[in-house]
Amino acid sequence: MKNIFLIIFSFISLSGLAQMTFSERVEYSELATPKDKSLFFVDFWATWCVPCVHVSSYLNTIQEQFREDLYIVSLTQERSDVVRSFLERHPTKLAVSIDYEGQNFKQHNVRALPYGILFNANGEILWKGNPANITPRMIRSFASKNKQTTPIYDFLKYSSYENEEEITTTLDKDFEIREANIPANSFPVIERINDITSVKGSLSQIVAYLLKVSEKQVTLKDNFTQYQLLIQKNFNHSWKEKEIAHTILKDLGYTLKTEVRAGKILEIHLPESTSAYWDKDQIDWGTKNPKFLVDESQFSADNISVNDFLYKLSDILETPINIKNTQNITAELFDWQLHYQFSDLMLSNLSDLGIEAKETSGNFTRYFIEK
């Protein structure tokens, strides 16, 4: 089994001290003193996140003001070679580390970037939110109330171990589903691992992904078991994904029943040309990264199809989507970024992509997974 860096996030008691474990250190802080700290700030970021770059400049100023009490570490789940290349063009004086597998991101449900969490020396969360909103006055107040200190590298640890769930770059068959020892989440984890798509979640979440519909359109009683579905890249087409859904349900002893209902839908007209779509070079999250990153107002996606893009939009809005001209669906992959929180802005963003969208009433399909 190949040894790779994998991050474990936990707060544990070690001689009375809290501890955080990352997978790889990219840079030490050039601003913080080496003395013991009472406050630790984790800045979650990504190289493709433009607001994160601006926040980094602000955090440099904060770190310089609080050299003695505070230690800031910028944490990304991207590959170290991508990060090092980025830092050559956009240097920072902050500490930078890697969250290999994104375990810290998952642990704290980080879905919006930039995002930050302030801890005291005991690992207690004092503040969280957009780093641009934490002020020097707030830092002073937290420092005055949290006097206990700990050595920087007693609090920040770096470790690696053998990944027992490592996925090889090839599968013996076109797809595979297996039970997964993962916590139940409110949303599925959809990742790209080289040429394989990995979907982790409940059976209803996986079926919703395959059918390209909102999770709200799929019902399964006693939906407690978590699974991981792996799909080869060359098998990743919408009609084949529907075949996968029926096959895995049959293998697991389920049947899929449908029912047409009427209600609120988002009606979509796709353009004949894809010229307004983003090309694949706008966002690059590497060969092993989430396909989607969702925050409270927008979502981004790296190298996904129109079908996957509309699936995610439907799932976020919890609204069925009706594509009126399915003949314009293409298997090409594109990068995407869309604001969804405000309807008018969302419709305008879609229009910029050449996609006509209208919120209306209409028929949609409900799916029922039954034994």
XYZ file of C-alpha atoms in Angstrom:
371
model
C 0.000 0.000 0.000
C 1.364 3.331 -1.018
C 2.159 5.768 1.775
C 0.707 9.228 1.255
C 0.131 12.280 3.392
C -3.299 12.279 4.975
C -4.510 14.859 7.404
C -6.281 13.960 10.585
C -8.046 16.732 12.427
C -8.719 16.364 16.093
C -8.493 18.124 19.385
C -6.999 15.776 21.916
C -5.596 16.118 25.373
C -1.837 15.910 25.486
C -0.372 16.994 28.781
C -3.316 19.353 29.069
C -2.673 20.927 25.647
C -4.874 20.941 22.566
C -3.427 19.802 19.282
C -4.155 20.260 15.576
C -2.585 18.016 12.965
C -1.886 19.026 9.350
C -0.280 16.969 6.611
C 2.422 19.226 5.176
C 4.094 22.550 5.918
C 4.735 24.801 2.916
C 6.032 27.932 4.664
C 6.788 29.115 8.186
C 5.509 32.469 9.377
C 7.929 35.335 8.767
C 6.016 37.652 11.094
C 5.047 35.785 14.267
C 7.635 35.451 17.021
C 8.623 31.909 18.093
C 7.313 32.419 21.633
C 4.320 30.475 22.993
C 0.952 31.710 21.697
C -2.445 32.196 23.300
C -4.360 32.494 20.003
C -4.243 30.499 16.751
C -6.072 31.538 13.597
C -6.675 29.069 10.734
C -7.281 30.815 7.401
C -9.026 28.447 4.966
C -8.218 29.455 1.393
C -7.493 28.303 -2.179
C -5.239 29.575 -4.962
C -8.215 30.057 -7.313
C -10.178 32.108 -4.747
C -9.626 35.784 -5.637
C -11.129 37.151 -2.360
C -8.749 34.861 -0.452
C -5.757 36.676 -1.963
C -7.081 40.035 -0.762
C -7.819 38.596 2.696
C -4.264 37.249 2.868
C -2.899 40.797 2.615
C -5.173 41.863 5.461
C -4.112 38.896 7.610
C -0.466 39.781 7.014
C -1.230 43.128 8.645
C -3.066 41.469 11.539
C -0.191 39.024 12.102
C 2.330 41.854 12.124
C 0.305 43.702 14.768
C 0.035 40.661 17.034
C 3.415 38.953 16.646
C 3.537 37.928 20.304
C 0.044 36.540 21.021
C -1.271 35.265 17.691
C -0.174 32.671 15.134
C -1.949 32.640 11.755
C -1.696 29.647 9.422
C -3.251 29.625 5.945
C -4.645 26.178 5.107
C -5.528 24.844 1.651
C -6.522 21.379 0.432
C -4.689 21.771 -2.870
C -1.499 19.965 -3.906
C 1.707 21.448 -2.519
C 3.246 21.931 -5.983
C 0.228 24.029 -7.029
C 0.488 26.086 -3.843
C 4.254 26.628 -4.100
C 3.915 27.747 -7.710
C 1.149 30.169 -6.714
C 3.206 31.598 -3.827
C 6.074 32.364 -6.186
C 3.726 34.771 -7.974
C 1.802 35.909 -4.882
C 4.174 35.730 -1.895
C 2.909 35.901 1.663
C 4.643 36.190 5.006
C 2.051 34.000 6.722
C 2.532 30.346 7.605
C 1.065 28.093 4.897
C 0.092 24.432 5.291
C -1.677 21.694 3.337
C -4.928 19.962 4.306
C -4.369 16.866 2.124
C -7.828 15.116 1.783
C -9.562 18.244 3.113
C -10.269 16.780 6.546
C -10.147 20.142 8.334
C -12.475 21.589 5.712
C -14.901 18.705 6.268
C -14.563 18.746 10.060
C -15.664 22.371 10.214
C -18.081 22.195 7.250
C -16.130 24.871 5.393
C -18.241 25.569 2.316
C -17.465 29.257 1.808
C -14.102 30.791 1.042
C -12.404 32.741 2.455
C -13.183 31.404 5.938
C -11.362 31.572 9.243
C -11.510 30.111 12.749
C -9.848 31.580 15.830
C -8.832 29.130 18.594
C -7.381 29.657 22.039
C -4.501 27.539 23.361
C -6.978 24.906 24.595
C -8.405 24.432 21.087
C -11.682 26.166 21.911
C -13.306 28.073 19.042
C -13.531 31.761 19.892
C -14.662 33.143 16.534
C -15.373 32.012 12.957
C -16.386 33.675 9.719
C -14.901 35.663 6.865
C -11.366 36.645 7.956
C -11.938 40.135 6.570
C -14.435 40.686 9.403
C -12.123 40.023 12.331
C -10.655 43.280 13.620
C -7.574 44.201 15.685
C -9.923 45.306 18.463
C -11.491 41.829 18.539
C -8.054 40.182 18.654
C -7.026 42.374 21.594
C -10.231 41.485 23.431
C -9.740 37.746 22.874
C -6.076 37.979 23.898
C -6.956 39.764 27.148
C -9.449 37.009 28.067
C -7.284 34.047 27.021
C -3.991 34.222 28.842
C -2.977 30.549 28.706
C -0.290 29.895 26.110
C 1.177 26.852 24.401
C 4.238 26.326 22.171
C 3.338 26.797 18.503
C 4.409 23.319 17.453
C 2.749 21.640 20.401
C -0.491 23.054 19.049
C 0.281 22.620 15.341
C 1.435 19.110 14.451
C 2.359 17.571 11.104
C 1.879 13.880 10.471
C 1.393 11.238 7.787
C 0.164 7.666 7.830
C -0.840 4.929 5.439
C -4.162 5.586 3.746
C -6.189 2.385 4.053
C -8.826 3.703 1.659
C -6.508 4.826 -1.117
C -8.090 4.526 -4.551
C -6.016 3.265 -7.451
C -6.131 5.135 -10.744
C -7.984 2.294 -12.482
C -10.955 0.058 -11.692
C -11.488 -3.532 -12.787
C -14.929 -2.542 -14.062
C -16.749 0.565 -15.235
C -18.167 1.374 -11.810
C -18.210 0.033 -8.281
C -20.284 0.762 -5.173
C -19.380 -0.228 -1.640
C -20.327 0.711 1.886
C -18.282 3.566 3.297
C -17.353 4.249 6.895
C -18.136 7.955 6.747
C -20.411 10.141 8.862
C -23.836 10.986 7.485
C -23.751 14.474 5.960
C -26.392 16.882 4.749
C -24.773 16.864 1.308
C -22.845 14.274 -0.754
C -19.081 14.475 -1.265
C -18.365 14.427 -5.007
C -14.686 14.286 -5.920
C -12.445 13.753 -8.898
C -9.562 11.338 -8.321
C -7.487 11.297 -11.497
C -9.851 9.707 -14.065
C -12.348 8.435 -11.500
C -15.417 10.180 -10.101
C -16.062 9.369 -6.432
C -19.470 10.024 -4.861
C -19.843 9.478 -1.117
C -23.159 9.727 0.674
C -26.452 7.979 1.334
C -28.005 5.775 -1.338
C -30.629 8.422 -2.113
C -27.901 11.072 -2.550
C -25.955 8.817 -4.901
C -29.061 7.995 -6.945
C -29.960 11.694 -7.135
C -26.494 12.425 -8.507
C -26.809 9.682 -11.122
C -30.281 10.791 -12.208
C -29.164 14.465 -12.167
C -32.000 15.595 -9.936
C -32.307 17.318 -6.574
C -31.939 15.069 -3.549
C -35.403 16.303 -2.537
C -36.831 14.416 -5.537
C -35.557 11.044 -4.255
C -37.161 9.277 -1.285
C -35.786 6.267 0.595
C -36.984 5.157 4.024
C -34.348 4.087 6.549
C -31.703 5.943 4.545
C -28.875 5.394 7.025
C -26.180 3.335 5.261
C -23.421 5.382 3.628
C -21.829 4.354 0.346
C -19.038 5.270 -2.022
C -19.626 5.026 -5.770
C -16.638 5.017 -8.146
C -17.133 5.653 -11.872
C -14.568 5.456 -14.654
C -14.199 8.679 -16.640
C -15.063 7.057 -19.961
C -18.337 5.787 -18.459
C -19.434 9.202 -17.221
C -22.320 10.108 -19.552
C -25.837 10.953 -18.427
C -27.672 8.055 -20.083
C -25.091 5.601 -18.802
C -25.318 7.086 -15.305
C -29.044 6.312 -15.305
C -28.129 2.730 -16.182
C -25.730 2.697 -13.222
C -28.525 3.886 -10.902
C -30.829 1.033 -11.926
C -27.990 -1.522 -11.782
C -26.768 -0.673 -8.280
C -30.329 -0.509 -6.930
C -31.041 -3.951 -8.368
C -27.802 -5.342 -6.930
C -28.698 -3.923 -3.495
C -32.216 -5.372 -3.658
C -34.128 -2.166 -4.408
C -36.493 -1.035 -7.132
C -37.044 2.508 -8.399
C -40.591 3.802 -8.786
C -41.562 7.151 -10.264
C -44.445 9.556 -9.948
C -45.135 12.754 -11.895
C -46.065 15.744 -9.772
C -46.760 19.414 -10.369
C -45.071 22.275 -8.582
C -42.404 24.959 -8.705
C -39.668 24.238 -11.257
C -36.787 26.015 -12.972
C -37.300 25.851 -16.720
C -34.044 25.808 -18.694
C -33.296 26.514 -22.364
C -29.717 25.655 -23.278
C -27.861 27.580 -26.010
C -27.036 25.920 -29.311
C -23.418 27.051 -28.962
C -21.204 26.615 -25.884
C -19.140 29.708 -26.726
C -20.395 31.600 -23.649
C -19.435 28.799 -21.261
C -16.162 29.078 -19.339
C -13.340 26.959 -20.704
C -11.538 24.370 -18.555
C -8.613 26.687 -17.725
C -10.527 29.140 -15.524
C -10.320 26.949 -12.403
C -7.775 24.233 -11.648
C -8.150 22.298 -8.403
C -5.767 19.520 -9.447
C -6.280 15.814 -10.101
C -7.727 14.986 -6.675
C -10.187 17.600 -5.541
C -13.875 18.264 -4.970
C -15.885 18.779 -8.144
C -17.935 21.490 -6.412
C -17.338 24.138 -3.780
C -20.521 25.688 -2.382
C -20.880 28.653 -0.070
C -23.876 30.606 1.154
C -24.275 32.625 -2.044
C -22.483 30.929 -4.929
C -20.976 27.685 -6.112
C -17.946 26.913 -8.248
C -17.063 23.794 -10.202
C -13.939 22.534 -11.936
C -14.187 20.573 -15.198
C -17.774 19.326 -15.066
C -20.461 18.795 -17.687
C -23.582 20.887 -18.260
C -25.590 18.010 -16.770
C -23.525 18.027 -13.569
C -23.738 21.822 -13.373
C -27.547 21.781 -13.608
C -27.727 18.859 -11.159
C -25.841 20.871 -8.554
C -27.973 23.940 -9.180
C -31.149 21.864 -8.741
C -29.806 20.285 -5.562
C -28.784 23.616 -4.019
C -32.077 25.291 -4.880
C -34.004 22.139 -3.867
C -35.999 22.781 -7.023
C -36.601 20.422 -9.964
C -35.099 21.541 -13.281
C -36.828 20.963 -16.597
C -34.495 21.198 -19.616
C -36.630 22.058 -22.620
C -34.040 21.354 -25.337
C -32.036 18.347 -24.181
C -30.515 18.001 -27.640
C -28.173 20.882 -26.723
C -26.654 18.984 -23.801
C -22.983 18.340 -24.507
C -20.540 15.916 -22.896
C -17.801 18.591 -22.916
C -16.379 19.714 -19.575
C -16.312 23.329 -18.425
C -15.512 25.439 -15.349
C -18.398 27.223 -13.658
C -19.204 29.883 -11.078
C -22.756 30.947 -10.314
C -24.500 33.073 -7.705
C -27.693 31.370 -6.587
C -28.815 33.152 -3.413
C -30.721 35.941 -5.161
C -33.026 34.875 -7.956
C -32.502 37.900 -10.227
C -28.717 37.632 -9.952
C -28.836 33.883 -10.606
C -30.966 34.309 -13.717
C -28.622 37.071 -14.903
C -25.561 34.853 -14.347
C -27.209 32.049 -16.312
C -28.062 34.499 -19.093
C -24.390 35.507 -19.277
C -23.673 31.856 -20.040
C -26.295 31.830 -22.783
C -28.694 29.801 -20.617
C -32.291 31.053 -20.503
C -33.923 30.217 -17.186
C -37.394 30.906 -15.832
C -38.938 30.121 -12.468
C -42.390 28.731 -13.180
C -44.827 25.913 -12.399
C -44.722 22.598 -14.197
C -44.457 18.831 -13.962
C -41.456 17.001 -12.515
C -40.615 13.437 -11.528
C -40.404 12.114 -7.971
C -38.403 8.936 -7.379
C -39.093 6.341 -4.685
C -36.492 3.718 -3.752
C -38.248 0.665 -2.346
C -37.380 -2.892 -1.327
